Amino acid sequence: MKMIGARALIECLKKEQVQVVFGYPGGSVLTLYNELDQSDITHVLTGHEQGAVHAADGYARATGHTGVAFATSGPGVCNMVTGIATAAMDSIPLVVISGQVATTLIGRDSFQEADISGITTPITKHNYLVKNVKELPRVIKEAFYIASTGRPGPVLVDIAKDVFDAELDFSYPDSVRLRGYKGSIKGDEKDIDEAVEALKEARKPLILTGGGLILSETASLLRTLVKSLGVPVVTTLMGKGAIPDSWDLQLGLAGMHGSYASNMGITDCDLLLSFGARFDDRVTDDVENFAPNAKIVHFDIDKVEINKIVHADISVNGDLRWSLPLFIKKIKALDEKSLQAQYGSWREKVLLNKRQHPFASVPQKGVITPEALFNAAKTYTDEDTVIVTDVGQHQMWAAQFFPLAAPRRFITSGGLGTMGYGLPAALGAKVGCPKCKVVLFTGDGSILMNCQEFSTLHRYAVEVKVIVLQNGVLGMVNQWQRLFYGGRQAASVINDFPDMAKVARAMDVPSFTAASPDDLKQGLDQLFETPGPALLKVIIPSEQKVYPMVPGGRRLDEMILTDPEWKEGAPQ
C-alpha cells in the first residue's frame, strides 16, 4: 500500500500497539502531526518537551509498556536530553521520535538543526537518523524491539523532514534480525548451581532486590523464594515494591539513607544474593568495605554490570526470566525446612535490629514531621496506588515511610536523580493506569522545575494528587551543607520561591495548605475529595533531615542515626 512516511510511521505505531504519545509539535514534524490528528492514537500535549519525555517514562514504569514521545528538531528534542538520560540510567523502555531538518540541509547549521544522534549517543541504548523513507518501517520495528528487550532502555529515532512527505510502499516487518544483539539472554546453568551451593553453605544469607526484578516482572518468583527459605531482604531504591514492605523479612531501603537493619545486614551477612541490581554508589558507599564478610552472587542481564563496581564471587549473567525460575527449581529440590532452620539465628538478629531501629523523623512539637505526613497520607491510599516522587529529601522519606505491596507502584528517578521529574512522570503514570490513584510527593525546589505541567493536568483532567513538602530550602543540598560544610547554606535557602499553591491555582488546579498538625487531616481530606487534579502544600521544618545517613565514602555501618550523634569529621 502506497503512503507517505508520516502515515507509515503512524501505521508502525499501531502495529506496536501504541495507544498514547506524549509530545510537542514544531516545524519539522508538522506532516507527522497532521497524520497523527487523523488517527486514533491519543496525543497528550505537554507544556514542555522535557515534560513529554518524563511523562512517557512514567507511563512506561507504571504499565510495563514502551513509552513514546514526539518532538521537533533542534531545541525541541534537545529539551528531551535530560529525560532520555533519566530513562537510560534506570533502564526504562522509551522510543523518542524527533523530526530533523530536511536531508539537503543536514550539516549546514540550518534553522533548528542539532545533531541529536551525536548528542544522545552516550545516553541511548541505540539511535537512528532516517534519511530514506524506505528504511522507516524497519527502523521503527527495530527501535521498539531494542528498547523493550534485554536490558531495556531509550531508543531515539531522528527522522529528516522530507522523509515524512516522501512516498513508499508500506509493509511492516514481522521480525527483527540484528547482528550482535540478542533480546533474550540465557547464561550458563553451572553458575546457578554454584549459587545454590553457596546458599546451602550460608548461615547468614541476605537478598538484595534491584530494579531488574521490576522490569522483568519476576518479583513474584522472588517472593516464593523468600517465603520458602526465610531469607531476609534489603532493597535498592529501584527495587522497592518487589517484596512487600509489610513483610517482616523486608528490612527496607539499603545504602546511603538505608535502614539500620538493612545496612548492618549487608555488613554482617556471609552471603549476598543480588537480583537485578547494579551496586551503584548510593547503595555501596565505601565499595572496598561493602559486604566485607560476604560471598557475593550477582544475577544480572547486563554482563557489563558484573564486576564493574563490586567483585562478584559468583556471577549469573542472563535474563531473570531465565535464571530465577531455574534457581528456584533447584532450591525446591533441597530440604527447604532444614535451610530455613539453618538461618534461624540470623533472622532473629536482623529482625531485632529492625524492631529496635525503625525509620523515624526527629520529634518536634507543634509541626508536621515527614513521618507524620506519610503516615497520615497512606490512610488515603490502597495497595494499587501509584506513588511518584521527585528527587531530594522527600524522595528518601517516601522510600522510608510509605509502604508498598506491589511492583510498578513506586516511580522515581534513581540513577540520574532528576529534579522536576515527578509531575510529568505522575501525569504519564495516571494516563497509563487511569483506574489507579496516583499521588506525587515533591519538594518546593523540585516542583518548580516542571510546574508548567499543572496546565496539562487541567487540560486533560488527569487526576493526580500532588503533595508538596515545603520547607523553604533545597532539602538534600541544605542537609549536606549543614552537616559537612560548616553550616553555610550557600544558595539552598528558597523562602522567596513562588507559592506553589498559587501557581497551581493559576493553572486551574485546586490547591490547599496544611501548616500545622491540626491542619493536616483537613488538608488531606480536601486533596483527596476534590475531583480531578489537586495540590496540597504541607509546611515542614527546614531543620528536618533524612536519617539514617551514610556520609559519602564511609562504610555502611558508619551511619549517622540522629543529629546529636554527629560530630563533623568523626565516624560513628
Coordinates of C-alpha atoms in Angstrom, one line a residue:
M1 CA 0.0 0.0 0.0
K2 CA 1.4 3.4 -1.0
M3 CA 1.5 6.1 1.6
I4 CA 3.7 9.0 2.8
G5 CA 6.3 8.5 5.5
A6 CA 4.3 10.3 8.2
R7 CA 1.3 8.0 7.6
A8 CA 3.7 5.0 7.6
L9 CA 5.0 6.0 11.0
I10 CA 1.5 6.1 12.4
E11 CA 0.8 2.7 11.0
C12 CA 4.1 1.4 12.5
L13 CA 3.0 2.7 15.9
K14 CA -0.4 1.0 15.5
K15 CA 1.4 -2.3 14.8
E16 CA 3.4 -1.8 18.0
Q17 CA 0.0 -1.3 19.8
V18 CA 0.9 2.2 20.9
Q19 CA -2.2 3.9 22.3
V20 CA -0.8 7.2 23.6
V21 CA 2.0 9.5 22.7
F22 CA 3.4 12.5 24.7
G23 CA 4.8 15.4 22.7
Y24 CA 5.1 18.9 21.4
P25 CA 4.8 19.9 17.7
G26 CA 7.1 22.0 15.7
G27 CA 8.1 22.8 12.1
S28 CA 9.9 19.6 11.2
V29 CA 7.1 17.3 12.4
L30 CA 4.1 19.2 11.0
T31 CA 3.3 16.4 8.5
L32 CA 3.6 13.8 11.2
Y33 CA 1.2 15.7 13.5
N34 CA -1.2 16.1 10.5
E35 CA -1.4 12.3 10.2
L36 CA -1.5 11.8 13.9
D37 CA -4.5 14.0 14.2
Q38 CA -6.4 11.7 11.7
S39 CA -5.5 8.6 13.7
D40 CA -7.0 7.0 16.9
I41 CA -3.7 7.3 18.8
T42 CA -4.1 9.7 21.8
H43 CA -1.7 12.6 21.9
V44 CA -1.0 14.4 25.1
L45 CA 0.3 17.9 24.6
T46 CA 2.6 18.8 27.4
G47 CA 3.8 22.2 28.4
H48 CA 7.5 21.4 27.6
E49 CA 9.4 18.7 25.8
Q50 CA 11.1 17.7 29.0
G51 CA 7.6 17.1 30.4
A52 CA 6.7 14.9 27.4
V53 CA 9.7 12.6 27.8
H54 CA 9.3 12.3 31.6
A55 CA 5.6 11.6 31.1
A56 CA 6.4 8.8 28.6
D57 CA 8.9 7.5 31.2
G58 CA 6.3 7.5 34.0
Y59 CA 3.9 5.7 31.6
A60 CA 6.4 3.0 30.9
R61 CA 7.3 2.4 34.5
A62 CA 3.7 2.2 35.6
T63 CA 2.4 0.0 32.8
G64 CA 5.5 -2.0 31.7
H65 CA 4.9 -0.9 28.1
T66 CA 7.3 1.1 26.0
G67 CA 6.7 4.9 26.3
V68 CA 6.6 7.1 23.2
A69 CA 7.4 10.8 22.9
F70 CA 7.5 13.2 19.9
A71 CA 9.5 16.3 19.5
T72 CA 10.5 18.7 16.7
S73 CA 14.1 19.3 15.6
G74 CA 16.8 21.3 17.4
P75 CA 15.6 22.9 20.6
G76 CA 12.6 20.6 20.8
V77 CA 14.4 17.3 21.0
C78 CA 17.4 18.9 22.9
N79 CA 14.9 19.8 25.6
M80 CA 14.4 16.0 26.0
V81 CA 18.0 15.1 26.7
T82 CA 17.6 15.2 30.5
G83 CA 14.6 12.9 30.2
I84 CA 16.4 10.5 27.9
A85 CA 19.3 10.3 30.3
T86 CA 16.9 9.7 33.2
A87 CA 15.4 6.7 31.4
A88 CA 18.8 5.4 30.3
M89 CA 20.1 5.4 33.9
D90 CA 17.1 3.4 35.2
S91 CA 16.8 1.1 32.1
I92 CA 13.3 2.4 31.1
P93 CA 12.0 1.4 27.6
L94 CA 11.3 4.5 25.5
V95 CA 11.1 5.3 21.8
V96 CA 11.7 9.0 21.2
I97 CA 10.8 10.2 17.7
S98 CA 12.2 13.5 16.6
G99 CA 12.0 15.5 13.5
Q100 CA 15.2 16.6 11.8
V101 CA 15.8 19.3 9.1
A102 CA 15.5 18.1 5.5
T103 CA 18.2 15.8 4.2
T104 CA 19.6 18.6 1.9
L105 CA 20.0 20.9 5.0
I106 CA 21.7 18.4 7.4
G107 CA 25.2 19.5 8.3
R108 CA 24.7 23.2 7.3
D109 CA 23.8 24.6 10.7
S110 CA 20.3 25.1 9.3
F111 CA 17.5 26.7 11.3
Q112 CA 16.6 24.5 14.3
E113 CA 19.2 21.9 13.4
A114 CA 21.0 19.9 16.1
D115 CA 23.0 16.6 15.8
I116 CA 20.7 14.9 18.2
S117 CA 22.1 11.4 17.3
G118 CA 25.5 12.6 18.3
I119 CA 24.3 14.3 21.4
T120 CA 22.4 11.3 22.7
T121 CA 24.7 8.5 21.7
P122 CA 26.0 8.1 25.3
I123 CA 22.5 8.2 26.8
T124 CA 20.5 5.9 24.5
K125 CA 20.6 2.2 24.1
H126 CA 20.7 2.9 20.3
N127 CA 19.7 5.7 18.0
Y128 CA 18.9 6.2 14.3
L129 CA 19.0 9.0 11.7
V130 CA 16.5 8.2 9.0
K131 CA 17.1 9.9 5.6
N132 CA 15.4 7.3 3.4
V133 CA 11.7 6.7 3.7
K134 CA 12.1 3.1 2.7
E135 CA 14.1 2.4 5.9
L136 CA 11.4 3.8 8.2
P137 CA 9.3 0.6 8.9
R138 CA 12.4 -1.5 9.6
V139 CA 13.9 1.2 11.9
I140 CA 10.7 1.6 13.9
K141 CA 10.4 -2.2 14.3
E142 CA 14.0 -2.4 15.5
A143 CA 13.6 0.6 17.8
F144 CA 10.7 -1.0 19.7
Y145 CA 12.5 -4.3 19.9
I146 CA 15.7 -2.9 21.2
A147 CA 14.0 -0.6 23.7
S148 CA 11.9 -3.4 25.3
T149 CA 14.2 -6.5 25.2
G150 CA 17.4 -7.4 27.0
R151 CA 18.2 -4.7 29.4
P152 CA 15.6 -2.1 28.5
G153 CA 16.4 1.5 27.6
P154 CA 15.6 4.5 25.4
V155 CA 16.0 4.5 21.6
L156 CA 15.9 7.7 19.6
V157 CA 14.7 7.8 16.0
D158 CA 15.6 11.1 14.3
I159 CA 13.7 11.5 11.0
A160 CA 14.5 14.1 8.3
K161 CA 11.6 16.4 7.5
D162 CA 11.4 15.3 3.8
V163 CA 11.1 11.7 4.8
F164 CA 7.7 12.4 6.3
D165 CA 6.5 13.7 2.9
A166 CA 8.2 11.0 0.7
E167 CA 6.1 8.1 -0.6
L168 CA 6.8 4.4 0.0
D169 CA 5.1 1.0 -0.5
F170 CA 4.3 0.3 3.2
S171 CA 5.0 -3.1 4.7
Y172 CA 5.8 -3.7 8.3
P173 CA 8.4 -6.3 9.1
D174 CA 7.3 -9.5 11.0
S175 CA 10.6 -10.0 12.8
V176 CA 13.9 -8.3 13.7
R177 CA 17.4 -9.5 12.8
L178 CA 20.2 -7.6 14.4
R179 CA 23.8 -8.7 14.2
G180 CA 25.4 -8.8 17.6
Y181 CA 22.3 -8.2 19.6
K182 CA 20.1 -10.8 21.4
G183 CA 17.0 -9.7 23.1
S184 CA 16.8 -12.7 25.3
I185 CA 19.9 -13.8 27.3
K186 CA 20.4 -17.2 28.7
G187 CA 23.6 -17.9 30.6
D188 CA 25.4 -20.9 32.0
E189 CA 23.4 -23.2 34.2
K190 CA 26.6 -24.1 36.1
D191 CA 26.6 -20.6 37.5
I192 CA 23.2 -21.2 39.0
D193 CA 24.4 -24.5 40.5
E194 CA 27.2 -22.6 42.2
A195 CA 24.7 -20.1 43.6
V196 CA 22.7 -22.9 45.0
E197 CA 25.7 -24.5 46.7
A198 CA 26.6 -21.1 48.2
L199 CA 23.1 -20.8 49.7
K200 CA 23.4 -24.3 51.1
E201 CA 26.6 -23.4 52.9
A202 CA 25.5 -20.0 54.2
R203 CA 24.5 -19.3 57.7
K204 CA 23.7 -15.6 57.3
P205 CA 22.2 -15.0 53.8
L206 CA 20.7 -11.8 52.6
I207 CA 18.8 -10.9 49.4
L208 CA 19.3 -7.5 47.6
T209 CA 16.4 -6.6 45.3
G210 CA 17.1 -4.3 42.3
G211 CA 15.1 -2.7 39.5
G212 CA 15.7 -5.6 37.3
L213 CA 13.1 -7.6 39.2
I214 CA 10.5 -5.0 38.5
L215 CA 11.4 -4.6 34.8
S216 CA 11.5 -8.4 34.2
E217 CA 8.2 -9.0 36.1
T218 CA 9.9 -11.6 38.2
A219 CA 9.2 -10.2 41.7
S220 CA 6.5 -12.8 42.4
L221 CA 9.1 -15.5 41.9
L222 CA 11.4 -14.0 44.4
R223 CA 8.6 -13.8 46.9
T224 CA 8.2 -17.5 46.6
L225 CA 11.9 -17.9 47.5
V226 CA 11.8 -15.6 50.4
K227 CA 8.7 -17.3 51.9
S228 CA 10.1 -20.9 51.5
L229 CA 13.6 -20.1 52.9
G230 CA 13.0 -17.3 55.3
V231 CA 15.9 -15.2 53.9
P232 CA 15.9 -11.5 54.9
V233 CA 15.6 -8.9 52.1
V234 CA 17.0 -5.4 51.6
T235 CA 16.1 -3.2 48.7
T236 CA 17.5 -0.6 46.4
L237 CA 15.5 2.4 45.5
M238 CA 14.6 1.0 42.1
G239 CA 13.7 -2.4 43.7
K240 CA 11.2 -1.0 46.1
G241 CA 7.9 -3.0 45.8
A242 CA 9.5 -6.2 44.7
I243 CA 9.0 -7.6 48.2
P244 CA 6.0 -6.0 50.2
D245 CA 7.2 -3.6 52.8
S246 CA 4.7 -5.2 55.2
W247 CA 6.7 -8.4 55.4
D248 CA 8.8 -8.9 58.5
L249 CA 11.7 -10.1 56.4
Q250 CA 11.7 -6.9 54.3
L251 CA 14.3 -4.8 56.2
G252 CA 13.9 -1.8 54.0
L253 CA 16.0 0.5 51.9
A254 CA 19.7 -0.1 51.8
G255 CA 22.6 2.3 51.3
M256 CA 23.2 6.0 52.0
H257 CA 19.7 6.5 53.5
G258 CA 19.0 2.9 54.2
S259 CA 17.7 1.4 57.4
Y260 CA 19.9 0.4 60.3
A261 CA 18.8 -3.2 59.8
S262 CA 19.5 -3.2 56.1
N263 CA 22.9 -1.7 56.3
M264 CA 24.0 -3.8 59.3
G265 CA 22.6 -6.8 57.5
I266 CA 24.8 -6.1 54.5
T267 CA 27.8 -5.6 56.8
D268 CA 27.3 -8.8 58.7
C269 CA 25.9 -11.3 56.2
D270 CA 28.0 -14.2 54.8
L271 CA 26.1 -14.4 51.5
L272 CA 24.6 -11.6 49.5
L273 CA 22.3 -12.6 46.7
S274 CA 21.7 -9.7 44.4
F275 CA 18.9 -9.8 41.8
G276 CA 18.8 -7.2 39.1
A277 CA 20.8 -4.5 41.0
R278 CA 23.9 -2.8 39.7
F279 CA 25.6 -1.8 43.0
D280 CA 25.6 1.9 42.4
D281 CA 27.5 4.2 44.8
R282 CA 24.3 5.2 46.7
V283 CA 24.0 1.5 47.8
T284 CA 27.6 0.6 48.4
D285 CA 29.2 3.9 49.6
D286 CA 32.7 2.7 50.6
V287 CA 32.8 0.0 47.9
E288 CA 36.0 -1.6 49.2
N289 CA 34.3 -2.4 52.5
F290 CA 30.9 -3.3 51.1
A291 CA 29.5 -6.6 52.4
P292 CA 33.0 -7.3 53.8
N293 CA 32.2 -10.8 55.2
A294 CA 30.0 -12.0 52.3
K295 CA 30.3 -14.2 49.3
I296 CA 28.5 -12.1 46.6
V297 CA 26.3 -13.7 44.0
H298 CA 25.3 -11.3 41.2
F299 CA 22.3 -12.1 39.0
D300 CA 22.1 -9.6 36.1
I301 CA 21.1 -9.4 32.5
D302 CA 23.9 -7.0 31.5
K303 CA 27.3 -8.5 31.6
V304 CA 28.9 -5.0 31.7
E305 CA 27.4 -4.5 35.2
I306 CA 29.0 -7.7 36.6
N307 CA 32.3 -6.9 38.4
K308 CA 32.0 -3.2 37.3
I309 CA 31.7 -1.9 40.8
V310 CA 31.6 -4.8 43.3
H311 CA 33.5 -8.1 42.7
A312 CA 31.1 -11.0 42.3
D313 CA 32.3 -14.3 43.7
I314 CA 29.6 -16.0 41.6
S315 CA 28.0 -14.2 38.6
V316 CA 24.9 -15.4 36.9
N317 CA 24.6 -13.4 33.6
G318 CA 21.3 -13.7 32.0
D319 CA 17.7 -12.6 31.9
L320 CA 16.0 -13.1 35.3
R321 CA 13.1 -14.7 33.5
W322 CA 15.5 -17.5 32.7
S323 CA 17.8 -17.6 35.8
L324 CA 15.3 -17.0 38.7
P325 CA 12.8 -19.8 37.8
L326 CA 15.8 -22.2 37.3
F327 CA 17.4 -21.1 40.6
I328 CA 14.1 -21.6 42.5
K329 CA 13.5 -25.0 40.8
K330 CA 16.9 -26.2 42.1
I331 CA 16.2 -24.8 45.6
K332 CA 12.9 -26.7 45.7
A333 CA 14.8 -29.9 45.3
L334 CA 16.6 -29.2 48.6
D335 CA 15.4 -29.6 52.2
E336 CA 13.9 -26.1 52.5
K337 CA 12.8 -26.6 56.1
S338 CA 16.3 -27.5 57.1
L339 CA 17.7 -24.5 55.3
Q340 CA 15.1 -22.2 57.0
A341 CA 16.2 -23.6 60.4
Q342 CA 19.8 -23.1 59.4
Y343 CA 19.2 -19.3 59.0
G344 CA 17.1 -19.0 62.2
S345 CA 19.5 -17.2 64.5
W346 CA 20.5 -14.8 61.7
R347 CA 16.8 -14.0 61.1
E348 CA 16.4 -13.3 64.8
K349 CA 19.3 -10.9 64.8
V350 CA 18.3 -8.8 61.8
L351 CA 14.6 -8.7 62.9
L352 CA 15.7 -7.4 66.3
N353 CA 17.7 -4.7 64.6
K354 CA 14.6 -3.8 62.6
R355 CA 12.4 -3.5 65.7
Q356 CA 15.0 -1.5 67.7
H357 CA 15.9 0.9 64.9
P358 CA 12.9 1.8 62.8
F359 CA 12.8 4.7 60.4
A360 CA 11.8 7.9 62.3
S361 CA 11.7 11.6 61.9
V362 CA 13.4 13.8 64.6
P363 CA 10.5 14.5 67.0
Q364 CA 9.3 18.2 67.0
K365 CA 6.2 19.5 68.8
G366 CA 3.7 21.7 67.0
V367 CA 4.9 21.0 63.5
I368 CA 4.2 18.4 60.8
T369 CA 7.1 16.0 60.6
P370 CA 7.8 13.9 57.4
E371 CA 6.9 10.7 59.3
A372 CA 3.6 12.2 60.4
L373 CA 2.7 13.3 56.9
F374 CA 3.5 10.0 55.3
N375 CA 1.7 8.0 58.0
A376 CA -1.4 10.2 57.5
A377 CA -1.2 10.2 53.7
K378 CA -1.1 6.4 53.4
T379 CA -4.5 6.1 55.1
Y380 CA -6.0 7.7 51.9
T381 CA -4.5 5.2 49.5
D382 CA -4.8 1.5 48.7
E383 CA -2.4 -1.3 47.6
D384 CA -2.9 -0.3 43.9
T385 CA -2.0 3.4 44.4
V386 CA 1.0 4.6 42.4
I387 CA 3.4 6.7 44.4
V388 CA 5.6 9.1 42.4
T389 CA 8.4 11.3 43.7
D390 CA 10.7 14.0 42.6
V391 CA 14.3 13.9 43.9
G392 CA 15.6 15.0 47.3
Q393 CA 14.7 14.6 51.0
H394 CA 11.0 13.9 50.2
Q395 CA 12.1 11.1 47.9
M396 CA 14.0 9.4 50.6
W397 CA 11.2 9.9 53.2
A398 CA 8.8 8.4 50.7
A399 CA 11.0 5.3 50.2
Q400 CA 11.5 5.0 54.0
F401 CA 7.9 5.7 55.3
F402 CA 5.5 4.8 52.5
P403 CA 4.8 1.0 52.5
L404 CA 4.2 -0.7 49.1
A405 CA 2.7 -4.0 48.3
A406 CA 3.4 -4.4 44.6
P407 CA 5.9 -3.7 41.9
R408 CA 5.5 -0.7 39.5
R409 CA 3.8 1.3 42.3
F410 CA 6.9 3.4 43.2
I411 CA 8.1 5.7 40.4
T412 CA 11.2 7.8 40.9
S413 CA 14.4 8.9 39.2
G414 CA 17.1 6.8 40.7
G415 CA 20.3 6.8 38.8
L416 CA 20.2 10.4 37.4
G417 CA 18.4 11.9 40.3
T418 CA 16.4 14.3 38.2
M419 CA 14.6 17.2 40.0
G420 CA 11.5 18.1 38.0
Y421 CA 10.8 14.5 37.0
G422 CA 7.9 13.9 39.4
L423 CA 5.0 16.0 38.0
P424 CA 5.2 14.9 34.3
A425 CA 6.0 11.3 35.4
A426 CA 2.9 11.3 37.6
L427 CA 0.9 12.6 34.6
G428 CA 2.2 9.7 32.4
A429 CA 1.6 7.1 35.2
K430 CA -2.1 8.2 35.5
V431 CA -2.6 8.2 31.8
G432 CA -1.2 4.7 31.7
C433 CA -3.1 3.5 34.8
P434 CA -6.4 5.5 34.8
K435 CA -8.1 3.3 37.4
C436 CA -5.2 3.7 40.0
K437 CA -4.8 6.6 42.4
V438 CA -1.6 8.5 41.6
V439 CA 0.0 10.5 44.3
L440 CA 3.0 12.7 43.8
F441 CA 5.3 13.6 46.7
T442 CA 7.6 16.5 45.8
G443 CA 9.6 19.3 47.3
D444 CA 9.3 23.1 46.8
G445 CA 12.6 23.0 44.9
S446 CA 11.7 20.1 42.5
I447 CA 8.1 21.1 41.7
L448 CA 9.2 24.5 40.3
M449 CA 11.3 22.8 37.6
N450 CA 8.4 21.4 35.5
C451 CA 5.4 23.2 37.1
Q452 CA 4.1 24.1 33.7
E453 CA 2.6 20.5 33.6
F454 CA -0.1 21.6 36.0
S455 CA -1.7 23.1 32.9
T456 CA -1.5 19.7 31.3
L457 CA -3.2 18.0 34.2
H458 CA -6.0 20.6 34.0
R459 CA -6.3 20.4 30.2
Y460 CA -6.8 16.7 30.2
A461 CA -8.5 16.4 33.6
V462 CA -5.8 14.0 34.8
E463 CA -6.4 13.2 38.4
V464 CA -3.0 13.4 40.0
K465 CA -2.9 14.3 43.7
V466 CA 0.2 16.4 44.4
I467 CA 1.7 16.8 47.9
V468 CA 4.4 19.5 48.1
L469 CA 6.6 19.3 51.2
Q470 CA 7.6 22.9 51.6
N471 CA 10.5 23.6 53.9
G472 CA 11.9 26.7 52.3
V473 CA 15.2 25.1 51.4
L474 CA 16.7 22.8 48.8
G475 CA 16.4 20.0 51.3
M476 CA 19.1 17.5 50.5
V477 CA 21.6 20.1 49.4
N478 CA 20.9 22.1 52.6
Q479 CA 21.3 18.9 54.7
W480 CA 24.7 18.2 53.3
Q481 CA 25.7 21.9 53.8
R482 CA 24.6 21.9 57.4
L483 CA 26.4 18.6 58.2
F484 CA 29.6 18.9 56.1
Y485 CA 30.2 22.5 55.0
G486 CA 30.3 24.3 58.3
G487 CA 26.6 25.1 58.2
R488 CA 26.9 27.6 55.3
Q489 CA 23.7 27.3 53.4
A490 CA 25.0 28.6 50.0
A491 CA 22.2 29.1 47.5
S492 CA 20.0 26.5 49.2
V493 CA 17.5 28.7 51.1
I494 CA 14.5 29.3 48.9
N495 CA 12.0 31.1 51.1
D496 CA 11.4 33.6 48.3
F497 CA 10.4 30.9 45.7
P498 CA 6.8 31.2 44.4
D499 CA 3.9 29.9 46.4
M500 CA 3.2 26.7 44.6
A501 CA -0.4 26.6 45.8
K502 CA -0.9 29.9 44.0
V503 CA 1.0 28.7 40.9
A504 CA -1.2 25.6 40.6
R505 CA -4.4 27.6 41.1
A506 CA -3.3 30.0 38.3
M507 CA -3.3 26.9 36.1
D508 CA -6.8 25.9 37.3
V509 CA -5.6 23.2 39.7
P510 CA -7.3 23.5 43.1
S511 CA -4.8 23.9 45.9
F512 CA -4.8 23.7 49.7
T513 CA -2.4 24.3 52.6
A514 CA -1.6 22.4 55.8
A515 CA 0.7 24.5 58.1
S516 CA 0.3 22.6 61.4
P517 CA -0.6 19.2 62.7
D518 CA -4.2 20.4 63.3
D519 CA -4.5 21.3 59.6
L520 CA -3.2 18.1 58.2
K521 CA -6.3 15.9 58.2
Q522 CA -8.4 18.7 56.8
G523 CA -5.9 19.4 54.1
L524 CA -5.6 15.7 53.1
D525 CA -9.4 15.4 53.1
Q526 CA -9.7 18.4 50.7
L527 CA -6.9 17.0 48.5
F528 CA -8.4 13.5 48.0
E529 CA -12.1 14.6 48.0
T530 CA -11.5 17.2 45.2
P531 CA -12.4 15.8 41.8
G532 CA -9.6 15.9 39.3
P533 CA -6.0 17.1 39.9
A534 CA -5.3 18.9 43.2
L535 CA -2.4 20.1 45.3
L536 CA -1.7 20.2 49.0
K537 CA 1.1 22.3 50.3
V538 CA 2.4 21.0 53.6
I539 CA 4.7 23.1 55.7
I540 CA 7.5 21.1 57.3
P541 CA 10.5 22.4 59.3
S542 CA 13.7 23.2 57.4
E543 CA 15.8 21.5 60.0
Q544 CA 14.3 18.1 59.4
K545 CA 16.9 15.8 57.9
V546 CA 16.9 12.3 56.4
Y547 CA 18.3 9.7 58.8
P548 CA 20.0 7.3 58.8
M549 CA 22.6 8.8 56.6
V550 CA 26.0 7.3 55.5
P551 CA 28.4 10.1 54.7
G552 CA 29.9 9.8 51.3
G553 CA 32.8 7.3 51.1
R554 CA 32.1 5.8 54.5
R555 CA 31.2 2.2 55.3
L556 CA 27.5 1.3 55.6
D557 CA 27.9 0.6 59.4
E558 CA 29.1 4.2 59.9
M559 CA 25.6 5.6 59.8
I560 CA 24.6 8.9 61.3
L561 CA 21.4 8.0 63.1
T562 CA 20.3 11.3 64.6
D563 CA 21.5 14.9 64.8
P564 CA 23.0 14.7 68.4
E565 CA 25.2 11.8 67.4
W566 CA 27.1 13.5 64.7
K567 CA 30.3 15.4 65.1
E568 CA 31.8 16.6 61.8
G569 CA 34.8 14.5 60.8
A570 CA 34.2 11.7 63.3
P571 CA 33.0 8.3 62.3
Q572 CA 30.1 6.8 64.3

